[in-house]
mmCIF file of C-alpha atoms and ligand atoms in Angstrom:
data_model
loop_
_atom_site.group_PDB
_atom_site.id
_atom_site.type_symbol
_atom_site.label_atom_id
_atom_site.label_comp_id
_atom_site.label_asym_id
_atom_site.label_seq_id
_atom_site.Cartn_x
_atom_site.Cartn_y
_atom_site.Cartn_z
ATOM 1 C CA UNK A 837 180.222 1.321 -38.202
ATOM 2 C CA UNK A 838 179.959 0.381 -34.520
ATOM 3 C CA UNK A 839 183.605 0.616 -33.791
ATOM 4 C CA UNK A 840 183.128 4.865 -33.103
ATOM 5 C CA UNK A 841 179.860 4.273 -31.335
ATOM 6 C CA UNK A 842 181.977 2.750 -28.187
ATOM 7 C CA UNK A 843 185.242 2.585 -26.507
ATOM 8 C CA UNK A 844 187.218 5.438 -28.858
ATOM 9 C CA UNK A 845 187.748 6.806 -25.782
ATOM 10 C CA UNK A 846 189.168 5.204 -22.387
ATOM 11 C CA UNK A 847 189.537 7.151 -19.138
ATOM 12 C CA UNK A 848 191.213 5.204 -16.579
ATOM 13 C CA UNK A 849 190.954 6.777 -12.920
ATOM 14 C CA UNK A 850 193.070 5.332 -10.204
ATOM 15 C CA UNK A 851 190.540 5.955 -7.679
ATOM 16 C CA UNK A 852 187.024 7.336 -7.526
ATOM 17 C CA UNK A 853 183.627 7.134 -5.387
ATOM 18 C CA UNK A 854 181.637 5.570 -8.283
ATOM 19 C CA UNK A 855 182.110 5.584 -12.024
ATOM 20 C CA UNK A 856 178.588 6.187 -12.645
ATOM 21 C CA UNK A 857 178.633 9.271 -10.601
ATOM 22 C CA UNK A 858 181.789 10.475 -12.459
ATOM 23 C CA UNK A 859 180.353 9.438 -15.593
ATOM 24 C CA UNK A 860 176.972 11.264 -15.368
ATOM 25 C CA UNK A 861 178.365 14.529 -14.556
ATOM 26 C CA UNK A 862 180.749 14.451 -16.850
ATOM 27 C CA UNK A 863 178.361 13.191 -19.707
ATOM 28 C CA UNK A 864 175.498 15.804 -18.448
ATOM 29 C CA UNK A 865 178.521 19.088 -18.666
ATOM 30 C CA UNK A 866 179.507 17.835 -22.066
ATOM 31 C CA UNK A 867 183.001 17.429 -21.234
ATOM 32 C CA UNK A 868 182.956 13.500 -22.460
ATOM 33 C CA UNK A 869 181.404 11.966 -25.544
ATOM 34 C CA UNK A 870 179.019 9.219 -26.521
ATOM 35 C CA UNK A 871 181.048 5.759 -26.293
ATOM 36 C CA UNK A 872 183.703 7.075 -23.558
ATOM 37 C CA UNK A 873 184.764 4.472 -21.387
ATOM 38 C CA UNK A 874 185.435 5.554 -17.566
ATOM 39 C CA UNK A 875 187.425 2.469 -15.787
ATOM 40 C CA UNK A 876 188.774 3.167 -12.198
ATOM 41 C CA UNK A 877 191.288 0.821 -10.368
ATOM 42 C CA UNK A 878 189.945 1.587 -7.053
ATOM 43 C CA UNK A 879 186.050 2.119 -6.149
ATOM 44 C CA UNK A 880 185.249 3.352 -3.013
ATOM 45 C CA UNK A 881 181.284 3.995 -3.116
ATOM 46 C CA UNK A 882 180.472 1.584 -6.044
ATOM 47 C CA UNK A 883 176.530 1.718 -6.275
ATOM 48 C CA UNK A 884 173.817 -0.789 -6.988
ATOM 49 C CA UNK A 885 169.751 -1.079 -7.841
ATOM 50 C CA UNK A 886 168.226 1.064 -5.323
ATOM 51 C CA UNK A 887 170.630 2.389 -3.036
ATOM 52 C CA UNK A 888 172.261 -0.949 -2.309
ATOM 53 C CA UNK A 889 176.266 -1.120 -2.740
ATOM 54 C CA UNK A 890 178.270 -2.607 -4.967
ATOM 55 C CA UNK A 891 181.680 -3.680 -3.227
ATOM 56 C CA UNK A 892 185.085 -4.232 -4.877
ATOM 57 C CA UNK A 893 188.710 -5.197 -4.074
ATOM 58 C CA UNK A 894 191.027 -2.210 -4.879
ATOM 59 C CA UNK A 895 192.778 -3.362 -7.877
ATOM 60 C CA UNK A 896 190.968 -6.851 -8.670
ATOM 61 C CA UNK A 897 187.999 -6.432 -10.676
ATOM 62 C CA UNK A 898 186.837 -4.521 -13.808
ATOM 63 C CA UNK A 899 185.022 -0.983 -12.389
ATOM 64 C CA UNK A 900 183.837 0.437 -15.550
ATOM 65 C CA UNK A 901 180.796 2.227 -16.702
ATOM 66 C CA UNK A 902 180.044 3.591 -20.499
ATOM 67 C CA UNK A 903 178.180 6.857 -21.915
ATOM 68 C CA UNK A 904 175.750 6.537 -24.644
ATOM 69 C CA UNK A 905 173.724 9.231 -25.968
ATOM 70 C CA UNK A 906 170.697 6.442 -27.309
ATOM 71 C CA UNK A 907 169.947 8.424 -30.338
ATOM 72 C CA UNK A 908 173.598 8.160 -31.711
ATOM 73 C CA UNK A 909 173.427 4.556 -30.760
ATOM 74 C CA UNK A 910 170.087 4.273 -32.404
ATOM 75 C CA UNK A 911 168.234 2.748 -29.673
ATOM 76 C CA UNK A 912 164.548 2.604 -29.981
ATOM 77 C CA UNK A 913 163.736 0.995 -26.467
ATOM 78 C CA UNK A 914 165.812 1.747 -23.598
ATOM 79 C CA UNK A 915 165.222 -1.745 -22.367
ATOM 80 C CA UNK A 916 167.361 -2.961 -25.145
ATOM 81 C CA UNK A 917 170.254 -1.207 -24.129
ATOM 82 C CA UNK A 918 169.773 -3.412 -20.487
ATOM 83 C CA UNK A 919 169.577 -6.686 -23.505
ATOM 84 C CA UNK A 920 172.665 -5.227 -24.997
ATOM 85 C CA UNK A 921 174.643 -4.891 -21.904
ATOM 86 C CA UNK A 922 174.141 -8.285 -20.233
ATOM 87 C CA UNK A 923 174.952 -9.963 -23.708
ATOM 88 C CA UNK A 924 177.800 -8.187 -24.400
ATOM 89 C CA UNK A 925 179.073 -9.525 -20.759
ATOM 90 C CA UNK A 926 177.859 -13.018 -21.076
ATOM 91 C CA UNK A 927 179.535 -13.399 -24.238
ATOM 92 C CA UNK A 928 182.596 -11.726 -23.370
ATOM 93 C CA UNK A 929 182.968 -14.210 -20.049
ATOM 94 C CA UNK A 930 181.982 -17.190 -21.810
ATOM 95 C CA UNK A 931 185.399 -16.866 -23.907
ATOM 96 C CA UNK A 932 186.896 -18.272 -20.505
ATOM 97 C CA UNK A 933 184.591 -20.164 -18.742
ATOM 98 C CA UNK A 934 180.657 -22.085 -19.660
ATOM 99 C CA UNK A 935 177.687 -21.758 -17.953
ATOM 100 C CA UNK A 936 177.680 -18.159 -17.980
ATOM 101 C CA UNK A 937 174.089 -17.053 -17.780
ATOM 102 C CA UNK A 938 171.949 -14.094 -16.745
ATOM 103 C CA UNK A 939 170.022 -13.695 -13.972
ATOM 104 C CA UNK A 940 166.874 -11.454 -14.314
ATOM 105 C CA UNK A 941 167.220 -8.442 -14.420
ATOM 106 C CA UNK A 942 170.776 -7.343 -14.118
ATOM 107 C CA UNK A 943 173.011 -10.082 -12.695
ATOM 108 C CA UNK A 944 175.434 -12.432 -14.829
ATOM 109 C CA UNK A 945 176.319 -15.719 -12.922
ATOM 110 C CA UNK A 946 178.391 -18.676 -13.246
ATOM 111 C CA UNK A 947 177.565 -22.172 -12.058
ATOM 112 C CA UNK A 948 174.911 -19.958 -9.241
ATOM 113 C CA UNK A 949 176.788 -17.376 -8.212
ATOM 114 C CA UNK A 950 177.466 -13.577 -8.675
ATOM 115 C CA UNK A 951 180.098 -12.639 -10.902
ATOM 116 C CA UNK A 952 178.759 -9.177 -12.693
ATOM 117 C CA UNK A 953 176.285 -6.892 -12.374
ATOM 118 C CA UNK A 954 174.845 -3.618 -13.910
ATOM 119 C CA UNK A 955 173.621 -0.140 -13.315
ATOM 120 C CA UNK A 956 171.863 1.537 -15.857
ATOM 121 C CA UNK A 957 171.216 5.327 -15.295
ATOM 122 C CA UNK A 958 169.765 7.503 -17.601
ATOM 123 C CA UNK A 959 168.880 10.828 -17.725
ATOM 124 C CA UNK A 960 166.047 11.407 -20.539
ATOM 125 C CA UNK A 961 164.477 14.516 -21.682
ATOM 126 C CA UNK A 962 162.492 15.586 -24.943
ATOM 127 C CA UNK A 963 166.107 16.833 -26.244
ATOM 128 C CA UNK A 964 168.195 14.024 -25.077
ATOM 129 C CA UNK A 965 168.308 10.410 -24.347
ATOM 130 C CA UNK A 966 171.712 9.872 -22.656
ATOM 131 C CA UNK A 967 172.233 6.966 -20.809
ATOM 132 C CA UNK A 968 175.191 5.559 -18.273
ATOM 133 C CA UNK A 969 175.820 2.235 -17.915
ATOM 134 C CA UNK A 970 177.607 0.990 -14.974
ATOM 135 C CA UNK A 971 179.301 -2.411 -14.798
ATOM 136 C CA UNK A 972 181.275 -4.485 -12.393
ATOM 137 C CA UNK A 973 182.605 -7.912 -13.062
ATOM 138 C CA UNK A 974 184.554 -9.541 -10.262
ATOM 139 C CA UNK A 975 187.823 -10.711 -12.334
ATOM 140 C CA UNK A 976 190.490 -11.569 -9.808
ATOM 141 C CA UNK A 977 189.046 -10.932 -6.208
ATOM 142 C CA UNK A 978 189.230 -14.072 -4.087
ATOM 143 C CA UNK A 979 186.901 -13.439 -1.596
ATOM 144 C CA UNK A 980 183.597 -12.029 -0.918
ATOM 145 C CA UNK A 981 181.734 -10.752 1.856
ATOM 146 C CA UNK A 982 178.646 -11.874 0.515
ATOM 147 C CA UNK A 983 177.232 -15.402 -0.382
ATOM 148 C CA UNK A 984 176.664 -16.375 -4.384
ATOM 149 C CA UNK A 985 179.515 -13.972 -5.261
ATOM 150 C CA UNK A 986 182.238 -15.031 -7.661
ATOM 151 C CA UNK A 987 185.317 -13.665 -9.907
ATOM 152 C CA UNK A 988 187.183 -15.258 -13.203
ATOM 153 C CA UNK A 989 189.380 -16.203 -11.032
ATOM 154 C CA UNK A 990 187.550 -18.503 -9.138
ATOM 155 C CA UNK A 991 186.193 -20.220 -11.756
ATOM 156 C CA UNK A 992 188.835 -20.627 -14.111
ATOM 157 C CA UNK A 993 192.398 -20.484 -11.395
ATOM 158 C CA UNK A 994 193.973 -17.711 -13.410
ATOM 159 C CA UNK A 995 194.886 -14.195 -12.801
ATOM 160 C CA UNK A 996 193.642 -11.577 -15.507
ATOM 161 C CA UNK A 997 194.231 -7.949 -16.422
ATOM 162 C CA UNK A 998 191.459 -5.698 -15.852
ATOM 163 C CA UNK A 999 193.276 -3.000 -18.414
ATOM 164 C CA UNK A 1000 193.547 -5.265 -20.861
ATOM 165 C CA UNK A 1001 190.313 -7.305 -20.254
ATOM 166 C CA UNK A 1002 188.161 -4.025 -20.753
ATOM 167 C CA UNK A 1003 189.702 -4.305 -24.528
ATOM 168 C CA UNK A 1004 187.409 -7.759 -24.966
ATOM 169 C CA UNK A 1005 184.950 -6.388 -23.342
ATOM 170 C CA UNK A 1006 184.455 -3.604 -25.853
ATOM 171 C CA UNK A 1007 185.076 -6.031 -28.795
ATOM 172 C CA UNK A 1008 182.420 -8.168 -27.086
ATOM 173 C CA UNK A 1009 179.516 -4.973 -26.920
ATOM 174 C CA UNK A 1010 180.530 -4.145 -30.583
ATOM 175 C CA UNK A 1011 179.730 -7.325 -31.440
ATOM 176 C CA UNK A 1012 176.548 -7.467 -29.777
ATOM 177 C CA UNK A 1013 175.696 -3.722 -30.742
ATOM 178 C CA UNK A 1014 176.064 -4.389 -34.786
ATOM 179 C CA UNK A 1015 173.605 -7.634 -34.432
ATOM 180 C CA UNK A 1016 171.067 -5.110 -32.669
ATOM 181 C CA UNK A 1017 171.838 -2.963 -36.043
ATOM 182 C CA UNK A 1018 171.473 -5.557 -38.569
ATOM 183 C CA UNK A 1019 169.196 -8.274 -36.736
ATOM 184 C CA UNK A 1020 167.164 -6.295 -34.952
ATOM 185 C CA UNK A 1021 166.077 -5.748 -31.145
ATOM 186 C CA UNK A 1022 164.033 -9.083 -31.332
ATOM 187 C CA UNK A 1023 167.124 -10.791 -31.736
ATOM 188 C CA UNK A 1024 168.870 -9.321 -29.119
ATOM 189 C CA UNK A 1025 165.523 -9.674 -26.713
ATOM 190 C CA UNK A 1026 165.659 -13.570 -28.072
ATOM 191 C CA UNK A 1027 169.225 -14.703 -27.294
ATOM 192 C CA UNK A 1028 168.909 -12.482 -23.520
ATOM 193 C CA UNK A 1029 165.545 -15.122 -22.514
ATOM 194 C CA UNK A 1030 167.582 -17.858 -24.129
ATOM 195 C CA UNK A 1031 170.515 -17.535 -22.109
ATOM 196 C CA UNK A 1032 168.415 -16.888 -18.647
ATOM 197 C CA UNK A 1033 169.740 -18.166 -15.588
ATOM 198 C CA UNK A 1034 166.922 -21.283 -14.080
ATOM 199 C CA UNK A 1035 165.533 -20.809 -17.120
ATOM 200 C CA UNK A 1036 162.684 -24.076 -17.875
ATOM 201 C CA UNK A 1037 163.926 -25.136 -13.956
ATOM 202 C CA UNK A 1038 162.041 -25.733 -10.848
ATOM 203 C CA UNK A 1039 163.230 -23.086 -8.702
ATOM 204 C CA UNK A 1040 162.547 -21.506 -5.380
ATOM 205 C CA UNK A 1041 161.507 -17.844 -5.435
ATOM 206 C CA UNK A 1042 160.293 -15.654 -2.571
ATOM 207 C CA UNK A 1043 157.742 -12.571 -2.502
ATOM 208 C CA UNK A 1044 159.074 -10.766 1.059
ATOM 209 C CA UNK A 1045 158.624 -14.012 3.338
ATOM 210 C CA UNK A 1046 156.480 -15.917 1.048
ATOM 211 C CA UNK A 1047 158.109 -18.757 -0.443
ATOM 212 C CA UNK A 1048 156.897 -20.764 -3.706
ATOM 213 C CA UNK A 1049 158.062 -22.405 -6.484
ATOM 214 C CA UNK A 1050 158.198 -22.218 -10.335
ATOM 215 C CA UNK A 1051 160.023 -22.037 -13.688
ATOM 216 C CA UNK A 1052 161.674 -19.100 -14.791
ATOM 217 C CA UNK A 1053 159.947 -18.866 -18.981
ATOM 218 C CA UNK A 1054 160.967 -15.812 -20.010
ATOM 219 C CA UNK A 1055 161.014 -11.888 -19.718
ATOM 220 C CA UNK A 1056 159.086 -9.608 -21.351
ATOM 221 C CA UNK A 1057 159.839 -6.420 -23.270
ATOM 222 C CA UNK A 1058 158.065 -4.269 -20.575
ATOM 223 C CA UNK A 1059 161.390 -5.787 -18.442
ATOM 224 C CA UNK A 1060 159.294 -8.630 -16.458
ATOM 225 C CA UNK A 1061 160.233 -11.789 -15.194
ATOM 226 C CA UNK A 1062 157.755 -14.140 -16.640
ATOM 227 C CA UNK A 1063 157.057 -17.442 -14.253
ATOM 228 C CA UNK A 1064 155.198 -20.565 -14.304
ATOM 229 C CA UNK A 1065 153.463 -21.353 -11.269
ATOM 230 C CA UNK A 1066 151.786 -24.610 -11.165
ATOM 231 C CA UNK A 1067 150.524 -24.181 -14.326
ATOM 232 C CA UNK A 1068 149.901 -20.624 -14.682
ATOM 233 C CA UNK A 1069 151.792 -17.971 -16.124
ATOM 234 C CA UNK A 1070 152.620 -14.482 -13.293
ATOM 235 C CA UNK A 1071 154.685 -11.674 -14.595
ATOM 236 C CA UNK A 1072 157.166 -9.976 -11.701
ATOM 237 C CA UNK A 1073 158.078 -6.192 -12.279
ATOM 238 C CA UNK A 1074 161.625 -5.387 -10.803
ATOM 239 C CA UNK A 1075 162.066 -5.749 -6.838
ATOM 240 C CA UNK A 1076 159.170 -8.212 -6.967
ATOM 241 C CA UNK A 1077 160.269 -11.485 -6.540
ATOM 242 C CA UNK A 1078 163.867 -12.022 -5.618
ATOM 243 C CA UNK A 1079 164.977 -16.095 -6.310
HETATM 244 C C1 BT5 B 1084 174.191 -4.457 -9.234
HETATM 245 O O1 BT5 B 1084 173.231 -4.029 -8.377
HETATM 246 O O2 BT5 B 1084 174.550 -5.601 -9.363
HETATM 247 C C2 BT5 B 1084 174.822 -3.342 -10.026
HETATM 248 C C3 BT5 B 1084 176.296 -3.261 -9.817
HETATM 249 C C4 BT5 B 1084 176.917 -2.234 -10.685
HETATM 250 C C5 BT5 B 1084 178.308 -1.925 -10.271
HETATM 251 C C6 BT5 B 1084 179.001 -1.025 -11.240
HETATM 252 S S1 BT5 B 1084 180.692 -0.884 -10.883
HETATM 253 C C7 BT5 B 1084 180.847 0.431 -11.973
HETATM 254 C C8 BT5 B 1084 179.596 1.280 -11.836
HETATM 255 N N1 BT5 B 1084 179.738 2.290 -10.816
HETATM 256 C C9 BT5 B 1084 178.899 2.090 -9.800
HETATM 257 O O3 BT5 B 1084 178.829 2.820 -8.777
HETATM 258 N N2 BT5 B 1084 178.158 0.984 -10.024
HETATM 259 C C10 BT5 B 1084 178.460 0.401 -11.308
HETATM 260 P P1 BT5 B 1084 172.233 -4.995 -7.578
HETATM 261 O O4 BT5 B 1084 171.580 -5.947 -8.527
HETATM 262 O O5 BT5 B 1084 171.396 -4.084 -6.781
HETATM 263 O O6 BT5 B 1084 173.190 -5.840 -6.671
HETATM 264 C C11 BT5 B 1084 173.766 -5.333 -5.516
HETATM 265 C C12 BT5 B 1084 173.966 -6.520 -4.588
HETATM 266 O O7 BT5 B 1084 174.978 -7.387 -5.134
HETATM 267 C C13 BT5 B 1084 174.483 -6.124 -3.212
HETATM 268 O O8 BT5 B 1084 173.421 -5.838 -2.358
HETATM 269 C C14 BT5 B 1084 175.237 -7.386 -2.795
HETATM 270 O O9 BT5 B 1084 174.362 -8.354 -2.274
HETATM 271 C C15 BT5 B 1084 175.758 -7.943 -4.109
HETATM 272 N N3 BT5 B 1084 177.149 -7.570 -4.371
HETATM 273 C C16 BT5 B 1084 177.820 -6.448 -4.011
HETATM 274 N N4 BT5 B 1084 179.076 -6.468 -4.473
HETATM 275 C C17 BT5 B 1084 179.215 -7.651 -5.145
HETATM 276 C C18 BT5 B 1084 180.273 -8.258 -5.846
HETATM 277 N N5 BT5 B 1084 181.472 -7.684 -5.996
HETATM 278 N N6 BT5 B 1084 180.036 -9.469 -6.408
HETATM 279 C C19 BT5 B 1084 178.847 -10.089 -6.304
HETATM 280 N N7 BT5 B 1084 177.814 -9.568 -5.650
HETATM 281 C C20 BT5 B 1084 177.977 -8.348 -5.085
#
């Protein structure tokens, strides 16, 4: 059943400011369909959470960001679809490499570092629910400008192919999509907390200057980080509390 809900359709752009914006007015004018795929070679204005950038060798990486109209998909909470999308990645990079895990809310790392993240942009209305999600995985870049960044290639010494790694990809989010179907969003929600990155760790985490530390427990379906502080339990919205 889920193999129509996504990737029927693959648009590959050699070069584009951001798939997301390409992808939202596209989805919004009707001229694409629920479960099109937009992949670009070359990003020049790749965007991430509140206004910050998301930077990409030409070539290197998987660009790629996917429609959904949420009542097709049959998505009750739009949270899920944030559940959905991070499994769907963790599971498709843990075919190459372990200790894949995902850092609260929207980063997936490996062994600490940086290697995807997501961009979930939705434009809702009493009519429609459509949704774009935007996601980068670093796949063959070498370098980074940025500390705690890193691609498949680092971490396993072998050179992939974004056009045909976007196939696994998909396979992976089917997979992850038809357990939502027949398990349930609770089992979706579970397996995210279980595979959180610091999870049950002492860790250092930071409110603007303020540094203390705790032990990541779990999120919540309101999309809060959960976090034990000697002894006590403090829930982080988004922006928060960066660690
Ligand atoms: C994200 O934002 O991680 C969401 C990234 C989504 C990118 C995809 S690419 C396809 C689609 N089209 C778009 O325009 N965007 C989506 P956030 O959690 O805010 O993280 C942004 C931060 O990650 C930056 O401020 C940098 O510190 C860091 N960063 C930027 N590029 C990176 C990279 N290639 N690898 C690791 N970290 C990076």
């Amino acid at each position: 059943m889920s193999k129509s809900l996504i990737g029927h359709t693959i648009i590959q752009l050699d070069s584009i400011d951001s798939t997301n914006n390409y992808a939202l007015i596209e989805f919004k004018e009707g001229r694409i369909s629920s479960g099109t795929i937009i992949q670009a070679k070359v990003q020049t204005e790749g965007k991430g959470q509140r206004g910050k950038k998301w930077s990409s060798e030409p070539y290197a990486n998987l660009i790629l960001s996917i429609v959904a109209d949420l009542k097709q998909w049959n998505i009750k909470n739009i949270i899920s679809l944030n559940h959905i999308t991070a499994l769907a990645i963790q599971r498709f990079l843990s075919q190459y490499t372990d200790k894949v895990k995902i850092k609260w809310p929207n980063d997936i790392m490996i062994n600490g570092k940086k290697v995807a993240g997501i961009l979930i942009e939705n434009q809702l209305s009493s009519q429609q629910q459509k949704s774009v999600i935007g996601i980068g995985i670093n796949i063959n870049q070498t370098s980074f400008p940025i500390d705690r960044a890193t691609s498949l290639y680092l971490e396993t010494d072998e050179i992939y192919q974004p056009k045909e790694l976007v196939f696994e990809l998909i396979e992976s989010y089917r997979g992850v999509l038809n357990e939502y179907h027949t398990k349930g969003e609770e089992c979706i929600f579970n397996s995210f907390n279980e595979n959180l990155w610091k999870r049950r760790e002492k860790h250092r985490f930071f409110i603007a200057d303020e540094e203390f530390e705790g032990e990541v427990v779990t999120t919540t379906m309101q999309g809060q980080l959960v976090v034990e502080v000697e002894d006590e339990l403090k829930l982080f919205l988004n922006g928060e509390v960066s660690y």
